[in-house]
XYZ file of N, CA and C in Angstrom:
558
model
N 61.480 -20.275 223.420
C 61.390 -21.077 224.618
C 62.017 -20.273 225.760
N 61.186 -20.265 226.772
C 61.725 -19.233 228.001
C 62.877 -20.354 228.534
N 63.439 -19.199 229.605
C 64.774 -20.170 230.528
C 63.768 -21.468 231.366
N 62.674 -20.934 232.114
C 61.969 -21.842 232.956
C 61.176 -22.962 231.827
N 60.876 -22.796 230.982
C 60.870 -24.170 229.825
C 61.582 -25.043 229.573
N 62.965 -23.562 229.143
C 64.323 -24.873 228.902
C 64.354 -25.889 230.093
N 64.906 -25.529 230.991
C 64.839 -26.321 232.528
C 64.272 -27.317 232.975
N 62.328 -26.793 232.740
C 61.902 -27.850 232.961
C 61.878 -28.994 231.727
N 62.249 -28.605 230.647
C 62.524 -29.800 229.315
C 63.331 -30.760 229.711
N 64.650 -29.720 229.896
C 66.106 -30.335 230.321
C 65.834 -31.403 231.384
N 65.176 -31.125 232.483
C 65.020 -32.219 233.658
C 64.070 -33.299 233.724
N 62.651 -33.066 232.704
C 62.347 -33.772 232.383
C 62.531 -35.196 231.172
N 63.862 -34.678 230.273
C 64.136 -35.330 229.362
C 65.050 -36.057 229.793
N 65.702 -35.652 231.243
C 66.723 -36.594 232.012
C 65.919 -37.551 232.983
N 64.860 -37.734 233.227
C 64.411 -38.329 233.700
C 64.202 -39.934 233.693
N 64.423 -40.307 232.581
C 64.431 -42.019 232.035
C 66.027 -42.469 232.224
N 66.512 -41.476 232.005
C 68.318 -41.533 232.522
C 68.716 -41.315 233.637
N 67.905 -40.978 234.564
C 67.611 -41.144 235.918
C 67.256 -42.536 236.596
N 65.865 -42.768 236.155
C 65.717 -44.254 236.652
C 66.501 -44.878 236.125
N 67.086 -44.855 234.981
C 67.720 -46.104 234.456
C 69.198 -46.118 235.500
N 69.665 -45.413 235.848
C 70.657 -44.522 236.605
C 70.885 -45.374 237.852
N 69.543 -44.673 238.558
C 69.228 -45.843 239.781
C 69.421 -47.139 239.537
N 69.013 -47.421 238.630
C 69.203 -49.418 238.326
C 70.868 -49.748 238.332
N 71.498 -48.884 237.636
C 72.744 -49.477 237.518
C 73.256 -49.049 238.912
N 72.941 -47.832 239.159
C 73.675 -47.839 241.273
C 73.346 -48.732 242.044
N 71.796 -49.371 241.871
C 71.361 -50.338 242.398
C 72.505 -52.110 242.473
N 72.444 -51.685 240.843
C 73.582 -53.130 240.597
C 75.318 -53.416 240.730
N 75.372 -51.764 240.985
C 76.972 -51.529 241.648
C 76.909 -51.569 242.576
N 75.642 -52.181 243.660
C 75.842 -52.080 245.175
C 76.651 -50.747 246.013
N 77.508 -50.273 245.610
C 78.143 -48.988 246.531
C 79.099 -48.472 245.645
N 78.323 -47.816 244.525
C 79.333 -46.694 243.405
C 80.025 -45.936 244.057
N 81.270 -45.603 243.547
C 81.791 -44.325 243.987
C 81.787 -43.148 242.912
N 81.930 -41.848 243.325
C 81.590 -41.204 242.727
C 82.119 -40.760 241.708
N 83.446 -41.334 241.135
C 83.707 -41.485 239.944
C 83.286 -42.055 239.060
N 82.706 -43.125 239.586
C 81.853 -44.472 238.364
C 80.741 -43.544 238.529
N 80.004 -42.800 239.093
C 78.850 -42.448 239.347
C 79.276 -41.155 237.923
N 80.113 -40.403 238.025
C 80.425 -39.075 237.034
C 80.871 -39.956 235.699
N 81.131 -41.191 235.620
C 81.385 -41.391 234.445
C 79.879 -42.108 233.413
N 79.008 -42.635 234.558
C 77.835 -43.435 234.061
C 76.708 -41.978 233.538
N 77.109 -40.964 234.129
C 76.470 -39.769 233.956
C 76.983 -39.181 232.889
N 78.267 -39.109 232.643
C 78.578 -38.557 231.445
C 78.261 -39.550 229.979
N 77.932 -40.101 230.281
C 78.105 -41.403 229.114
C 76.290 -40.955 228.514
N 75.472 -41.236 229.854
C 74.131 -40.464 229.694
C 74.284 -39.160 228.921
N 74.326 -38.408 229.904
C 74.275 -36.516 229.324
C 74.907 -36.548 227.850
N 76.191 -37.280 227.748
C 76.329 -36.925 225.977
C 75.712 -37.706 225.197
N 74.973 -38.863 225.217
C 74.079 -39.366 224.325
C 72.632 -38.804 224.311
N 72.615 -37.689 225.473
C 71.010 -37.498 225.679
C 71.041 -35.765 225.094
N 71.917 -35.465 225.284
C 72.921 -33.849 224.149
C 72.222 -34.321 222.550
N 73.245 -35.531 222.347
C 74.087 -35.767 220.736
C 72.010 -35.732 220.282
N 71.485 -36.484 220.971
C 70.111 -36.896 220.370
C 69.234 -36.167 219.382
N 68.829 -34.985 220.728
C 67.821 -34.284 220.408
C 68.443 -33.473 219.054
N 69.713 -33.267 218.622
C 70.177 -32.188 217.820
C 69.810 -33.198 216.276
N 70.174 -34.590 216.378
C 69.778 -35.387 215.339
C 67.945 -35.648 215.054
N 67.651 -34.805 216.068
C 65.754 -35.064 215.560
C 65.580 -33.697 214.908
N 66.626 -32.431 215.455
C 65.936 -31.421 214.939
C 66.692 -30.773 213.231
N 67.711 -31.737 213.076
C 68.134 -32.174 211.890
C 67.277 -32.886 210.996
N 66.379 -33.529 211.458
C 65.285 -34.623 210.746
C 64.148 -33.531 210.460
N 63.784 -32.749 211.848
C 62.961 -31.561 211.462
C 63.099 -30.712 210.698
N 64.108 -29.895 211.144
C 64.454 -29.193 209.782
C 63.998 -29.402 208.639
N 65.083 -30.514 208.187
C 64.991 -30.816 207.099
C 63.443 -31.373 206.587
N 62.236 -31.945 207.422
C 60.566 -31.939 207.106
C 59.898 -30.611 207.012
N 60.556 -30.148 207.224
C 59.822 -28.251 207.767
C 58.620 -27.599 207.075
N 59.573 -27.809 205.606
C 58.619 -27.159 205.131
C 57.775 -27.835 204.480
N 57.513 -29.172 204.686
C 56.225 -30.270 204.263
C 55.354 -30.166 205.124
N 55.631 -29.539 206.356
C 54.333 -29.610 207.604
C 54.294 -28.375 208.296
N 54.909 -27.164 207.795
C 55.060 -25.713 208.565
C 53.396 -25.400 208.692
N 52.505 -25.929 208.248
C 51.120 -25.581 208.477
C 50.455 -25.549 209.803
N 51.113 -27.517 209.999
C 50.545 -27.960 211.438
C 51.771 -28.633 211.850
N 52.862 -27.599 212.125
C 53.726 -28.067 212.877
C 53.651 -27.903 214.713
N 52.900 -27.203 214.776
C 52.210 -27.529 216.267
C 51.898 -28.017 216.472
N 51.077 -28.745 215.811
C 50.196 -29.949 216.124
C 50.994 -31.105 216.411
N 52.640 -31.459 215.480
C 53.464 -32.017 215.287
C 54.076 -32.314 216.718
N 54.304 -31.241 216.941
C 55.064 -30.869 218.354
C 54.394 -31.350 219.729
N 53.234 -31.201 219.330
C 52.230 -31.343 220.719
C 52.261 -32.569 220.792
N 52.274 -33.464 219.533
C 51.497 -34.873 219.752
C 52.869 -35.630 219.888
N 54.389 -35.284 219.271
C 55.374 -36.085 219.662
C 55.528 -35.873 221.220
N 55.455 -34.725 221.854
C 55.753 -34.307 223.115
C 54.469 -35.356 224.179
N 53.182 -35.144 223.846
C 52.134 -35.959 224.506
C 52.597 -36.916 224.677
N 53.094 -37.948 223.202
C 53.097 -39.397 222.964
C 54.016 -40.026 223.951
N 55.280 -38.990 223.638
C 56.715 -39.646 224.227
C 55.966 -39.318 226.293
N 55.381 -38.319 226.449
C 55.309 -37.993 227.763
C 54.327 -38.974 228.472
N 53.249 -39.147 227.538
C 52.499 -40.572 228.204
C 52.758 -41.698 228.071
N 53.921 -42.244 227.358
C 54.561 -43.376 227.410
C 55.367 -43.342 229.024
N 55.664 -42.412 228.934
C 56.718 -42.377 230.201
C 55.769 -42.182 231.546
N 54.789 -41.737 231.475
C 53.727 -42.068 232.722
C 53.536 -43.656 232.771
N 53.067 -43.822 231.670
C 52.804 -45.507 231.593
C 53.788 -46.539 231.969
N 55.241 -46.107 231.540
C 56.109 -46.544 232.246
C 56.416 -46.893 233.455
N 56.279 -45.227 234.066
C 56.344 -45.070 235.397
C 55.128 -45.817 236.530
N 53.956 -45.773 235.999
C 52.986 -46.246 236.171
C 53.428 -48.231 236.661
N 54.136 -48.668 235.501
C 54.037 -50.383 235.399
C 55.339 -50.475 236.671
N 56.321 -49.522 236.543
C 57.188 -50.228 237.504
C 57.128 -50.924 238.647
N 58.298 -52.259 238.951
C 57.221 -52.893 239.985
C 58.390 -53.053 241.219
N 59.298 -51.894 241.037
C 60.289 -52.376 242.544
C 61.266 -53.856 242.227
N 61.450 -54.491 241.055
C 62.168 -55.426 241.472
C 63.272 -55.159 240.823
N 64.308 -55.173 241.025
C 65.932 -54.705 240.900
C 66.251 -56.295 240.231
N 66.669 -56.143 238.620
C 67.723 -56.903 237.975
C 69.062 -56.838 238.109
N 70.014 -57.769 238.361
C 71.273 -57.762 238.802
C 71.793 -58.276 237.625
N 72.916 -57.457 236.581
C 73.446 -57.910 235.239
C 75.028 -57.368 235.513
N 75.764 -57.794 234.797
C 76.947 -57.421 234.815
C 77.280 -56.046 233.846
N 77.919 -55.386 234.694
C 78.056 -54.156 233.827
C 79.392 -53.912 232.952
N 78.965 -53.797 231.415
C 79.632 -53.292 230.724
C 79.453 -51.893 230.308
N 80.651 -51.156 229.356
C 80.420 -49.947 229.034
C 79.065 -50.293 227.610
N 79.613 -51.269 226.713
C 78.401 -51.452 225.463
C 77.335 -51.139 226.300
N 76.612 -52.128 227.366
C 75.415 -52.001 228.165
C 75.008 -50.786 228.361
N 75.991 -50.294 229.160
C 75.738 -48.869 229.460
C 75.368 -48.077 228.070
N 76.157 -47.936 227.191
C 75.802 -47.207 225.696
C 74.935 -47.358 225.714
N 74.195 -48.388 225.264
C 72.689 -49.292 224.945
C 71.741 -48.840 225.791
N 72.277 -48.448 227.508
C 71.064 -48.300 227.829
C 70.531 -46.644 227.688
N 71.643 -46.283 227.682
C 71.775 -44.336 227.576
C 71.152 -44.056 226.817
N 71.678 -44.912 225.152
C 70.638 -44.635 223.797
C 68.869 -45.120 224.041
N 68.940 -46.381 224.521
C 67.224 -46.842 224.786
C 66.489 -45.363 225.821
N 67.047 -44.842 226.439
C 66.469 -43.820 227.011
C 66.592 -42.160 226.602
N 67.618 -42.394 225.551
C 67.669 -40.522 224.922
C 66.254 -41.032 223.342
N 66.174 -41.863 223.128
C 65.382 -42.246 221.646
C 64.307 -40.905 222.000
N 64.069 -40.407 223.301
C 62.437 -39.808 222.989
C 62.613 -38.447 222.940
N 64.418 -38.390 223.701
C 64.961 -37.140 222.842
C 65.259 -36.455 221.437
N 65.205 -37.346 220.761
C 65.571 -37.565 219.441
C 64.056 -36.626 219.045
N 63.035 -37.364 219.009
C 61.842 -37.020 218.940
C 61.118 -35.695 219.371
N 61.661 -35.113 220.785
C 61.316 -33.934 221.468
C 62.758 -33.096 220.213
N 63.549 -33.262 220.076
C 64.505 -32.628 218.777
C 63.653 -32.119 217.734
N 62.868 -33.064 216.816
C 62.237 -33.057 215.703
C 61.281 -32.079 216.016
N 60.503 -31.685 217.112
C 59.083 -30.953 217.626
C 59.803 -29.813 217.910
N 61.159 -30.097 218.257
C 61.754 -28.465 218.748
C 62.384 -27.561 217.271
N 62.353 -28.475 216.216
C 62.473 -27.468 215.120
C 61.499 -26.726 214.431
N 60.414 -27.518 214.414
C 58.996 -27.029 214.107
C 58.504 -25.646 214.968
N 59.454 -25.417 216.100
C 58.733 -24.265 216.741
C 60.055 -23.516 217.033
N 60.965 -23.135 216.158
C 62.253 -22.609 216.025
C 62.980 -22.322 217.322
N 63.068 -23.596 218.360
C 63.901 -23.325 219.281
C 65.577 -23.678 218.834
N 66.006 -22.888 220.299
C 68.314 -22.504 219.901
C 68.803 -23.873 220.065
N 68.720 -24.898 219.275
C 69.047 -25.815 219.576
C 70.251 -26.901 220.265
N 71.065 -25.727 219.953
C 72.420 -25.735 220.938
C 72.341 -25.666 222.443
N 71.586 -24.721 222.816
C 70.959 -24.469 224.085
C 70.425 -25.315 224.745
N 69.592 -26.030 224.270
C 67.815 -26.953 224.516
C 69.230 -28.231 224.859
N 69.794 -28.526 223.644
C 70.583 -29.877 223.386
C 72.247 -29.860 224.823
N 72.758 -28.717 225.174
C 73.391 -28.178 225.725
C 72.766 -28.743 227.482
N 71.459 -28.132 227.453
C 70.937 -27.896 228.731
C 70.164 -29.596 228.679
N 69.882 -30.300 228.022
C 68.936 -31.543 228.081
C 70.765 -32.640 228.571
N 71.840 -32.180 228.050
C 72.788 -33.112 228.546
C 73.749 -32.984 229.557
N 73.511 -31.562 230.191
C 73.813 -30.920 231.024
C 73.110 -31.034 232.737
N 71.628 -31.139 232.353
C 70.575 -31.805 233.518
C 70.980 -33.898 233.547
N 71.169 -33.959 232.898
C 71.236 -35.567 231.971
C 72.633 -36.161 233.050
N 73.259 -35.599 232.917
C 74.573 -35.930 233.098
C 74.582 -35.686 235.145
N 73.994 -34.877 235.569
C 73.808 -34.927 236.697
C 72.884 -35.628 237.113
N 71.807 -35.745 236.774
C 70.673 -36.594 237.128
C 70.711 -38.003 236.673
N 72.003 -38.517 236.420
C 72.187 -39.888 236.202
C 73.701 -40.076 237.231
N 74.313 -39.356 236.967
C 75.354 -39.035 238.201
C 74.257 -39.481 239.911
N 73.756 -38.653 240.222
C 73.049 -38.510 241.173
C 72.497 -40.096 241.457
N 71.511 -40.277 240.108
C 70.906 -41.707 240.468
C 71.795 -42.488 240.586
N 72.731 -42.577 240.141
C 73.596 -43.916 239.906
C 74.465 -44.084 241.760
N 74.796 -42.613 242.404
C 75.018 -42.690 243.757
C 73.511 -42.952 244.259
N 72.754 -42.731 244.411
C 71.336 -42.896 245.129
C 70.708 -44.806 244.766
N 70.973 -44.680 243.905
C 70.441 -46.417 243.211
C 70.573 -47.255 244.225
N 71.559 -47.265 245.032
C 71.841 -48.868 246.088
C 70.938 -48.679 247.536
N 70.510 -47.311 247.514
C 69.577 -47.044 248.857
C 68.115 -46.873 247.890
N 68.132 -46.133 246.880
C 66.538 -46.145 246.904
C 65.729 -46.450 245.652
N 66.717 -47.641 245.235
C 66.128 -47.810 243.946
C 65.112 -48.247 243.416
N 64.165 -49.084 244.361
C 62.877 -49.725 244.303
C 62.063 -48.556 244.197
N 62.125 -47.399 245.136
C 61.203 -46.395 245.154
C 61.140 -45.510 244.608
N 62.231 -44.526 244.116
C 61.882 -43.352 243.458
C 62.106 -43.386 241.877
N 62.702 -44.694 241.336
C 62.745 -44.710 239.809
C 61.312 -44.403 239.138
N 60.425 -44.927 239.517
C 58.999 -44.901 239.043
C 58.337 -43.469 239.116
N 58.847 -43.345 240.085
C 58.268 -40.999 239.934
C 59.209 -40.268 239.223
N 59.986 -40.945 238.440
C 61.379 -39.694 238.285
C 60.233 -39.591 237.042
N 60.303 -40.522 236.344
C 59.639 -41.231 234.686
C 57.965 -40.697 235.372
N 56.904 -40.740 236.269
C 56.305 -40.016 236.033
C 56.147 -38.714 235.733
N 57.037 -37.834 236.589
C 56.957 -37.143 236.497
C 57.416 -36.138 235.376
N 58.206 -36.646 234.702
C 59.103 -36.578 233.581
C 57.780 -36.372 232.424
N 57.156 -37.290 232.308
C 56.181 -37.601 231.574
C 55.082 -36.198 232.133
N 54.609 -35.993 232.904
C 53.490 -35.092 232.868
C 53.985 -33.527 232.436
N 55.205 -33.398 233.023
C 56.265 -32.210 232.184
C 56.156 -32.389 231.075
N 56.614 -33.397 230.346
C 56.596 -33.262 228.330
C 54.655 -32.854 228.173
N 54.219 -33.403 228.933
C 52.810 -33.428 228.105
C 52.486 -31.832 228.320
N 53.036 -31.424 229.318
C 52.617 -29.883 229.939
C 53.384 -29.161 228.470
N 54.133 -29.617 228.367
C 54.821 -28.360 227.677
C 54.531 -28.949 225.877
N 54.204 -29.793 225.694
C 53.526 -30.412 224.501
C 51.756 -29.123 224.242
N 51.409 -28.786 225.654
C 49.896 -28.285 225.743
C 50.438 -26.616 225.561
N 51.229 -26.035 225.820
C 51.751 -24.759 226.080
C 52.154 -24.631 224.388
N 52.967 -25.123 224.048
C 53.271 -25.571 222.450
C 52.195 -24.934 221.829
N 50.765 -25.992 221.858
C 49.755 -25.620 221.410
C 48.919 -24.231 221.805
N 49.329 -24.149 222.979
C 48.700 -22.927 223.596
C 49.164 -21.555 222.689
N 50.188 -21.675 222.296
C 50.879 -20.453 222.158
C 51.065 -20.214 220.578
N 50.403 -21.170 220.134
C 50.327 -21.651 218.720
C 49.091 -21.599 217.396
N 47.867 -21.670 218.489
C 46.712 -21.870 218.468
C 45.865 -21.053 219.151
N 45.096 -21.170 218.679
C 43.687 -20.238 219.638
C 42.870 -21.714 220.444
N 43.669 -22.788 220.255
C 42.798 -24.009 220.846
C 42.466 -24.117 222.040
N 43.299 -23.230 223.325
C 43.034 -22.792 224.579
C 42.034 -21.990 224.834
């Protein structure tokens, strides 16, 4: 995996921890930027811990599917990436107001690293440094929920829905490159 892969993985896999990000800045009305570095760190290390537990799951499948483990890779990367268009796609601008706990917060960090977990499992099948990938996915994670969580109370109706598109057409891009580089299917 080149540096400009890692990167764009890393920022795209922070992307659901982004919008979700915005929602809670949205519902802190005027974070400061300590609550903002702590709602980010809480993200970035559950969106780290993830991907390393899918490519533990991989691994350990490896050699039941080393045939068409591209194929593996492409279609978890597609699946999880067009869910997250579709996502991005339904959002409708209306801001829920809940009381914030840290459990919540856990809960919501984990509901949004799950597709990391998954991009983990596809990244063993194609022998990426997983320290690195997992390093750099909680490293983008942790700022890009930092960020949203200050940005959430000005623009949260609007840009949650492109973070998650765009997020999504990145996994599918690099789900197709996977295959590209794998295959003669290009």
């Amino acid at each position: 995996m080149t540096p400009i892969t890692l990167l764009f993985l890393a920022v795209s896999m922070s992307a659901d921890a982004f919008a979700a990000s915005i929602s809670k800045g949205t519902e802190l009305k005027k974070p400061t930027f300590r609550h903002a570095i702590g709602i980010g760190l809480v993200f970035g290390i559950i969106e780290a811990i993830t991907p390393v537990l899918g490519w533990a799951a991989g691994k350990a499948s490896q050699q039941y599917v080393q045939a068409w483990d591209h194929w593996v890779a492409f279609t978890l990367l597609s699946v999880i990436g067009l869910h997250m268009i579709v996502a991005g796609l339904k959002k409708d601008g209306k801001v829920e107001h809940r009381k914030q706990t840290l459990w919540l917060l856990v809960i919501t960090a984990t509901a949004t690293s799950i597709d990391a977990m998954a991009v983990g499992a596809s990244l063993a099948f194609i022998d990426a440094n997983i320290i690195a990938t997992s390093f750099a996915i909680g490293l983008a994670t942790t700022i890009m929920a930092s960020m949203g969580t200050l940005l959430g109370h000005r623009l949260g109706k609007f840009v949650g829905h492109w973070a998650e598109l765009i997020g999504g057409v990145v996994l599918v891009g690099i789900g197709l490159a996977v295959l590209e580089q794998h295959t003669a299917f290009f």
